[in-house]
PDB file of C-alpha atoms in Angstrom:
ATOM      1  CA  UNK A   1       0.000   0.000   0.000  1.00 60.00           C
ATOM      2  CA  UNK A   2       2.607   1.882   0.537  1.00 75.00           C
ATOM      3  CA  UNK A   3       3.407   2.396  -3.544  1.00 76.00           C
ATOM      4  CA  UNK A   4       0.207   3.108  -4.126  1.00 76.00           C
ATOM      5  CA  UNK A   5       0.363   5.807  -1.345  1.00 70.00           C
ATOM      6  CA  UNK A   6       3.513   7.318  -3.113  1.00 75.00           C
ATOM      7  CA  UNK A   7       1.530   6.833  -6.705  1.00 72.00           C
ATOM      8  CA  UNK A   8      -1.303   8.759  -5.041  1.00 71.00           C
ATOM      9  CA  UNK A   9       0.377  11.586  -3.508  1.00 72.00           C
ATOM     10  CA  UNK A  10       2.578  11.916  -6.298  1.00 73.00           C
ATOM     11  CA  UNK A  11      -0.510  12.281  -8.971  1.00 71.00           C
ATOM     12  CA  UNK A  12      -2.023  14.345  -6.190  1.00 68.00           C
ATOM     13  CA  UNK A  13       0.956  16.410  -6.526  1.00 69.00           C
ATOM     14  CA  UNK A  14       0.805  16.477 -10.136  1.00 70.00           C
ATOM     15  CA  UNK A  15      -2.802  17.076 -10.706  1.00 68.00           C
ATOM     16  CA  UNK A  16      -2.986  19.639  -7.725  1.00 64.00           C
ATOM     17  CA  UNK A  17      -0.360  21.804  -9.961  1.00 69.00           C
ATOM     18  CA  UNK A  18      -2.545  21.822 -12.738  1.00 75.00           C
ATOM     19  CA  UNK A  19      -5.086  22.510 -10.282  1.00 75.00           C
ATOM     20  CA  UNK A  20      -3.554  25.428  -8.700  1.00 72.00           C
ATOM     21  CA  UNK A  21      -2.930  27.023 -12.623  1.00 75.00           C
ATOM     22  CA  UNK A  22      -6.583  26.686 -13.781  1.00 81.00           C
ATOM     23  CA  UNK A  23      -7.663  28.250 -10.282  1.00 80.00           C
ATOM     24  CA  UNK A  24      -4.707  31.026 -10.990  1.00 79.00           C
ATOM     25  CA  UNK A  25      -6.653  31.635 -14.596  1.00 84.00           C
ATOM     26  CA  UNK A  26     -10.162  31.828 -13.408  1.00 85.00           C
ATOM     27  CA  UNK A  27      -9.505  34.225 -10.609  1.00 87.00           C
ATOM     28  CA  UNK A  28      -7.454  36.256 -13.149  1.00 90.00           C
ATOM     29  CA  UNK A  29     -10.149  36.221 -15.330  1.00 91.00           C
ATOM     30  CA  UNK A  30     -12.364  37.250 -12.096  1.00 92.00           C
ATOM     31  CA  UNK A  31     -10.389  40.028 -11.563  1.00 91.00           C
ATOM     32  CA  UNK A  32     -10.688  41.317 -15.064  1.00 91.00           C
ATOM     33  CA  UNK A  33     -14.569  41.022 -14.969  1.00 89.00           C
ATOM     34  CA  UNK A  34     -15.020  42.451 -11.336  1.00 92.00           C
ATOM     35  CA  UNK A  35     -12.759  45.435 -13.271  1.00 91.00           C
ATOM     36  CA  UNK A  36     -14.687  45.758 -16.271  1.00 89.00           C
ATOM     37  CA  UNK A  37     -18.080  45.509 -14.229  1.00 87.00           C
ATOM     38  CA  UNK A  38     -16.584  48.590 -11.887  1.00 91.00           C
ATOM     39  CA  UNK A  39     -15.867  50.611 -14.780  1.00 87.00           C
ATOM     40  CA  UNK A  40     -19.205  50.148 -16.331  1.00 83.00           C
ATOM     41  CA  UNK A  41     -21.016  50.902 -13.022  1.00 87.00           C
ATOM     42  CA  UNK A  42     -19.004  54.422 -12.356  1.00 87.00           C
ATOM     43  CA  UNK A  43     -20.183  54.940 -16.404  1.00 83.00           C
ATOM     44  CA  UNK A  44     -23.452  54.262 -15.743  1.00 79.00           C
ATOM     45  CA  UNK A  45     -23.408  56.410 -12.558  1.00 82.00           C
ATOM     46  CA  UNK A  46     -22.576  59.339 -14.649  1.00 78.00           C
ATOM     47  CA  UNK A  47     -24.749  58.727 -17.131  1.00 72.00           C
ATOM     48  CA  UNK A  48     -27.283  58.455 -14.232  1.00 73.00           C
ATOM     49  CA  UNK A  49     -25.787  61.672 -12.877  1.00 75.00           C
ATOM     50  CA  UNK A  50     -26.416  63.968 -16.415  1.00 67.00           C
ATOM     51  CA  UNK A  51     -30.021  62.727 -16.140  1.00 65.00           C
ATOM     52  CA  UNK A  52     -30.796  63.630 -13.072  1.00 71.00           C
ATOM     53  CA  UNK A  53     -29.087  66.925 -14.277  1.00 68.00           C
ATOM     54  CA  UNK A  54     -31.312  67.092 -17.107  1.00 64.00           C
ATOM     55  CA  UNK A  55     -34.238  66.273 -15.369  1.00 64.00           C
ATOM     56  CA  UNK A  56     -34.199  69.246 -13.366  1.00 63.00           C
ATOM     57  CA  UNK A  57     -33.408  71.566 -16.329  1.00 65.00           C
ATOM     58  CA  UNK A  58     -36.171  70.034 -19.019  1.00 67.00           C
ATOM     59  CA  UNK A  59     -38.517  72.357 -17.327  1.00 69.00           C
ATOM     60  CA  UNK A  60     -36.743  75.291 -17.790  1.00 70.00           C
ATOM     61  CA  UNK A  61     -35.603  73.918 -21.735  1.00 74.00           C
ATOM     62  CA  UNK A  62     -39.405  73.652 -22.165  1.00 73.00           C
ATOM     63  CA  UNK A  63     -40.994  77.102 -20.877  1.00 78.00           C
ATOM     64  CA  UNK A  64     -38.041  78.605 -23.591  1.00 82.00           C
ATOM     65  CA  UNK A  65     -39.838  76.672 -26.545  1.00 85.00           C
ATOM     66  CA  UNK A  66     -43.782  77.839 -25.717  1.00 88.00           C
ATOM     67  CA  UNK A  67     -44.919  80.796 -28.128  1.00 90.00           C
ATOM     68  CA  UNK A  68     -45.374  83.966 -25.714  1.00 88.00           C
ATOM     69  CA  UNK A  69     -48.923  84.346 -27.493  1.00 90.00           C
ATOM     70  CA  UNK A  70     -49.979  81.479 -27.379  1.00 87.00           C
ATOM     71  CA  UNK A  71     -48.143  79.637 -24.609  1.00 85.00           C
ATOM     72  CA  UNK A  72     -47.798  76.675 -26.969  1.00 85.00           C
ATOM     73  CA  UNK A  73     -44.869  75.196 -28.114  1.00 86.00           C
ATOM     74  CA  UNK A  74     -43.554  76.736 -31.173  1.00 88.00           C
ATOM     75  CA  UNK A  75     -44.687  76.398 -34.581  1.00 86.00           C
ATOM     76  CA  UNK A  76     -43.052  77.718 -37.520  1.00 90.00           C
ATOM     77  CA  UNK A  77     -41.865  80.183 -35.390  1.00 93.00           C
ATOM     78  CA  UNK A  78     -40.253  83.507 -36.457  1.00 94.00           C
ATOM     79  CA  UNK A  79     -38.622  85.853 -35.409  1.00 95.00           C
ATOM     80  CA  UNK A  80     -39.425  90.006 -34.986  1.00 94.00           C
ATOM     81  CA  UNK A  81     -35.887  91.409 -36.455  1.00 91.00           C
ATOM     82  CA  UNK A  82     -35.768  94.531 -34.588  1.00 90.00           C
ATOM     83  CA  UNK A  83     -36.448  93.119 -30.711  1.00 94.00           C
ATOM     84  CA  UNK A  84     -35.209  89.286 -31.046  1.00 93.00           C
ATOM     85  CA  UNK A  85     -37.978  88.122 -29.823  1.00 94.00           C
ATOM     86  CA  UNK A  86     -39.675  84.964 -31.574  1.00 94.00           C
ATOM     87  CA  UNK A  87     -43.038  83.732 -31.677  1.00 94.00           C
ATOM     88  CA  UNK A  88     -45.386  81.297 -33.479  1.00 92.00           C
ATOM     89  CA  UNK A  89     -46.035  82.097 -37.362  1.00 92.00           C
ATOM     90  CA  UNK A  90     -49.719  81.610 -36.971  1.00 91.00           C
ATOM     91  CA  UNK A  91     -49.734  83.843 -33.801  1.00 92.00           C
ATOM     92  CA  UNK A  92     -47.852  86.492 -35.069  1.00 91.00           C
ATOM     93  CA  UNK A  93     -50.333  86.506 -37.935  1.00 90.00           C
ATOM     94  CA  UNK A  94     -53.310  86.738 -35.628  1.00 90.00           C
ATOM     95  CA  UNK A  95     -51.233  89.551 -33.592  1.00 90.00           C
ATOM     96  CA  UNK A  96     -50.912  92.021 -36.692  1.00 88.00           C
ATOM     97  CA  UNK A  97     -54.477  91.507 -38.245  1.00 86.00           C
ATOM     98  CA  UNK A  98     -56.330  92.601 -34.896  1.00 86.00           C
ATOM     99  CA  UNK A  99     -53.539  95.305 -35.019  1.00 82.00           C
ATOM    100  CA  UNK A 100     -54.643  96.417 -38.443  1.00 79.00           C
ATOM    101  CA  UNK A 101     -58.049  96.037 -37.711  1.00 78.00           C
ATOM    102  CA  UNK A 102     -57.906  98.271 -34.644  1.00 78.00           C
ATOM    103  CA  UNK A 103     -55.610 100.724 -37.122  1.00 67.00           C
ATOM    104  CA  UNK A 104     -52.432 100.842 -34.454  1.00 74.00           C
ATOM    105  CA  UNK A 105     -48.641  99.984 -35.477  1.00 82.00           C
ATOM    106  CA  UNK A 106     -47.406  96.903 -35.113  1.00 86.00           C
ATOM    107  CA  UNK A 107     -45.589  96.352 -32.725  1.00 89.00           C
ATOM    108  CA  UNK A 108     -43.934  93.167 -30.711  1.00 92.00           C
ATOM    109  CA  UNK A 109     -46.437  91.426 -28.841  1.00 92.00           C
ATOM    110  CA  UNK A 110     -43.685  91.168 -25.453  1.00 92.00           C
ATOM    111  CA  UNK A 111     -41.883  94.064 -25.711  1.00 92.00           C
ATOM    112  CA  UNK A 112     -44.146  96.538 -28.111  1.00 90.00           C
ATOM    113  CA  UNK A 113     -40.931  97.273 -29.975  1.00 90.00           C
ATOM    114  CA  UNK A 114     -42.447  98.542 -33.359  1.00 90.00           C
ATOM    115  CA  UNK A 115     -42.495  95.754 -35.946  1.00 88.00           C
ATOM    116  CA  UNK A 116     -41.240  97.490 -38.965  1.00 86.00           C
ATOM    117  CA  UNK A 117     -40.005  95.234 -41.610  1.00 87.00           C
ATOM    118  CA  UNK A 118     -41.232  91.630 -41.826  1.00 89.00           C
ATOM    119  CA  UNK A 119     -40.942  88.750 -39.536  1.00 92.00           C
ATOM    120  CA  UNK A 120     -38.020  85.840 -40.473  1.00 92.00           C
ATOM    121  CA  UNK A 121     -38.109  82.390 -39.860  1.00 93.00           C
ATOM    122  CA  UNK A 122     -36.083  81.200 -36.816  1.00 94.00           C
ATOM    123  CA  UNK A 123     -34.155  78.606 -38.480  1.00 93.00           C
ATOM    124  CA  UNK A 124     -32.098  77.964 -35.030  1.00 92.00           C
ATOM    125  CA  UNK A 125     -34.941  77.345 -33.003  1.00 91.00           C
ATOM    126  CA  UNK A 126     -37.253  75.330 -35.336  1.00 91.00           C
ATOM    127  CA  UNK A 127     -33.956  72.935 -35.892  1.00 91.00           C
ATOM    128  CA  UNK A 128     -34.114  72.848 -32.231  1.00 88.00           C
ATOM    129  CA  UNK A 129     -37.339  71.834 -31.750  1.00 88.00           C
ATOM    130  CA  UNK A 130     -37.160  69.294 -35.067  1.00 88.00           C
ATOM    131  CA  UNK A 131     -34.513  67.625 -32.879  1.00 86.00           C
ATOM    132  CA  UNK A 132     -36.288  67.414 -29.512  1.00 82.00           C
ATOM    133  CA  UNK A 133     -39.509  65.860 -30.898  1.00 82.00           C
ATOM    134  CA  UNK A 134     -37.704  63.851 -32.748  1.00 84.00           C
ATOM    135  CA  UNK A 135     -36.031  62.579 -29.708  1.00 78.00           C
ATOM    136  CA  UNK A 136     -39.326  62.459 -27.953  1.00 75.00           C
ATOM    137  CA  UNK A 137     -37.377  64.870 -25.030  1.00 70.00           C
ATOM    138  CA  UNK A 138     -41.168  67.235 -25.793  1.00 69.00           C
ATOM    139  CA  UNK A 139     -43.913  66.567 -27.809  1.00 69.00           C
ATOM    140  CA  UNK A 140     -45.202  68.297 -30.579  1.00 64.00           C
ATOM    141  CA  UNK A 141     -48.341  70.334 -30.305  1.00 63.00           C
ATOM    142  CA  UNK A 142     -50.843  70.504 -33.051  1.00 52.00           C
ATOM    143  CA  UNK A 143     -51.632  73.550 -34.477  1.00 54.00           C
ATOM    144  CA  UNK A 144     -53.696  74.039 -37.268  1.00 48.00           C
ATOM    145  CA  UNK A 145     -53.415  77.129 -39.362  1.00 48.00           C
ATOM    146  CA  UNK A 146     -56.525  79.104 -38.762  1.00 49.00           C
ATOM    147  CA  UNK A 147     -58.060  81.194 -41.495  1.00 47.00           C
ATOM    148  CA  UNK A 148     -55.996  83.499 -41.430  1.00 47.00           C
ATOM    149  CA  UNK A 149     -56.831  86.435 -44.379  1.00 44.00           C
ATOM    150  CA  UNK A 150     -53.671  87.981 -44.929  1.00 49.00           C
ATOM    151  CA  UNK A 151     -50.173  87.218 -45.772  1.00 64.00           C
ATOM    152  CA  UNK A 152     -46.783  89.434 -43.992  1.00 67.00           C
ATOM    153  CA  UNK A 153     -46.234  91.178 -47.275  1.00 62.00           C
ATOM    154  CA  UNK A 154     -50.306  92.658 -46.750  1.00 63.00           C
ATOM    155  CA  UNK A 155     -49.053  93.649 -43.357  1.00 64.00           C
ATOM    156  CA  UNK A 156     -45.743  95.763 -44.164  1.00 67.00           C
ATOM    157  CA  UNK A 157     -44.939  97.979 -47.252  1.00 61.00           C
ATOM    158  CA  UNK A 158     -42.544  95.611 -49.557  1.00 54.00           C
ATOM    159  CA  UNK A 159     -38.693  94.910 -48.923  1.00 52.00           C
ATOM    160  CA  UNK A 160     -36.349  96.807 -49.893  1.00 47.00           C
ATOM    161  CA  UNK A 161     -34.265  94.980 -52.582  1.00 50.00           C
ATOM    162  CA  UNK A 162     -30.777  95.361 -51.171  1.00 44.00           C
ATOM    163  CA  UNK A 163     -29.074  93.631 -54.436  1.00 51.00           C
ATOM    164  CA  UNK A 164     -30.518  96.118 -56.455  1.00 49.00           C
ATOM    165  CA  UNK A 165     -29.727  98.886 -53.929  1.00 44.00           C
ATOM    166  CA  UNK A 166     -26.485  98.072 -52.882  1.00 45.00           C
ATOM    167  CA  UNK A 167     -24.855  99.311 -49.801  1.00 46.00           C
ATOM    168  CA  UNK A 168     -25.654 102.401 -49.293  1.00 44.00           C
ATOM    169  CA  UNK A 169     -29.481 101.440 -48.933  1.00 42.00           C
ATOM    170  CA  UNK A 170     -28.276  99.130 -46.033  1.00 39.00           C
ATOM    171  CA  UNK A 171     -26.572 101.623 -44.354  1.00 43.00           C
ATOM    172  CA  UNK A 172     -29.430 104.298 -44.595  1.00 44.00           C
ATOM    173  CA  UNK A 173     -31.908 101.860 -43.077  1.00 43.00           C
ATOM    174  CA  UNK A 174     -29.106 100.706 -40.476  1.00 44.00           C
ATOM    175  CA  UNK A 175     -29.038 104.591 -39.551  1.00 45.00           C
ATOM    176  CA  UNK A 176     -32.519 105.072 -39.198  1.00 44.00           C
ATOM    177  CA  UNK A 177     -32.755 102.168 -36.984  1.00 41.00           C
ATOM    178  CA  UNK A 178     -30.704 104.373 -33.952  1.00 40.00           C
TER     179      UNK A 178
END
């Protein structure tokens, strides 16, 4: 019994090396998990971390994109050139015919800066808006045009043609401006 004692041990020996090598290799591949899994918690804290961020700021993000007419969320919206401010296309059309009906200026309906020259599109703002409902961050508010009667171009005296004026037109309506 004695051989087969040594014979044991001795296979013991052998197989306990192998042993000890594939334990080595799974707790090194332990390690590497346990440090990929840390690394994708603290990114998913973050992550977790803008949201919260974001969270608290879609309120404010959304009371910037309502009409100040309306209190909708934009729609076509353009802009007054003279004040900045910007508004719905449909409300801004709704805003100058009462005006003319009632036979006063135009005029901004926040600030009652005198509208002079016609509204533009706000290209920034409805590219904004074209990406948040696409993202589903706000939802889109249907509007639908209302009969409306008049174009802008009924509501101000035509543009000035500044190709065929040049610059010195520009700079006499920059001037009157101050």
């Amino acid at each position: 019994m004695t051989k087969e004692k040594e014979m044991y041990e001795r296979k013991c020996a052998e197989s306990g090396g192998q042993v000890h090598r594939e334990l080595h290799a799974v707790k090194e591949r332990l390690r590497e998990k346990n440090t990929q899994l840390r690394v994708a918690r603290e990114q998913s804290q973050k992550m977790l971390s803008i949201v919260k961020k974001f969270e608290g700021k879609h309120k404010d993000l959304a009371i910037t994109l309502l009409c100040g007419v309306c209190c909708s969320t934009f729609d076509k919206p353009d802009i007054l050139v003279y004040c900045g401010h910007s508004f719905s296309r449909v409300c801004l059309l709704q805003w100058f015919e009462q005006s003319m009906e009632q036979d006063l200026l135009h005029r901004c309906p926040l600030c009652r800066t005198p509208v002079n020259c016609v509204p533009v599109p706000n290209y920034a703002l409805q590219f904004t808006l074209d990406v948040l409902f696409a993202s589903g961050i706000i939802q889109a508010e249907c509007k639908i045009m209302p009969d409306v009667r008049l174009p802008y171009d009924l509501y101000f005296h035509a543009e000035i043609d500044w190709e065929d004026e040049g610059d010195s037109g520009r700079e006499e309506n920059e001037d009157t401006r101050m």
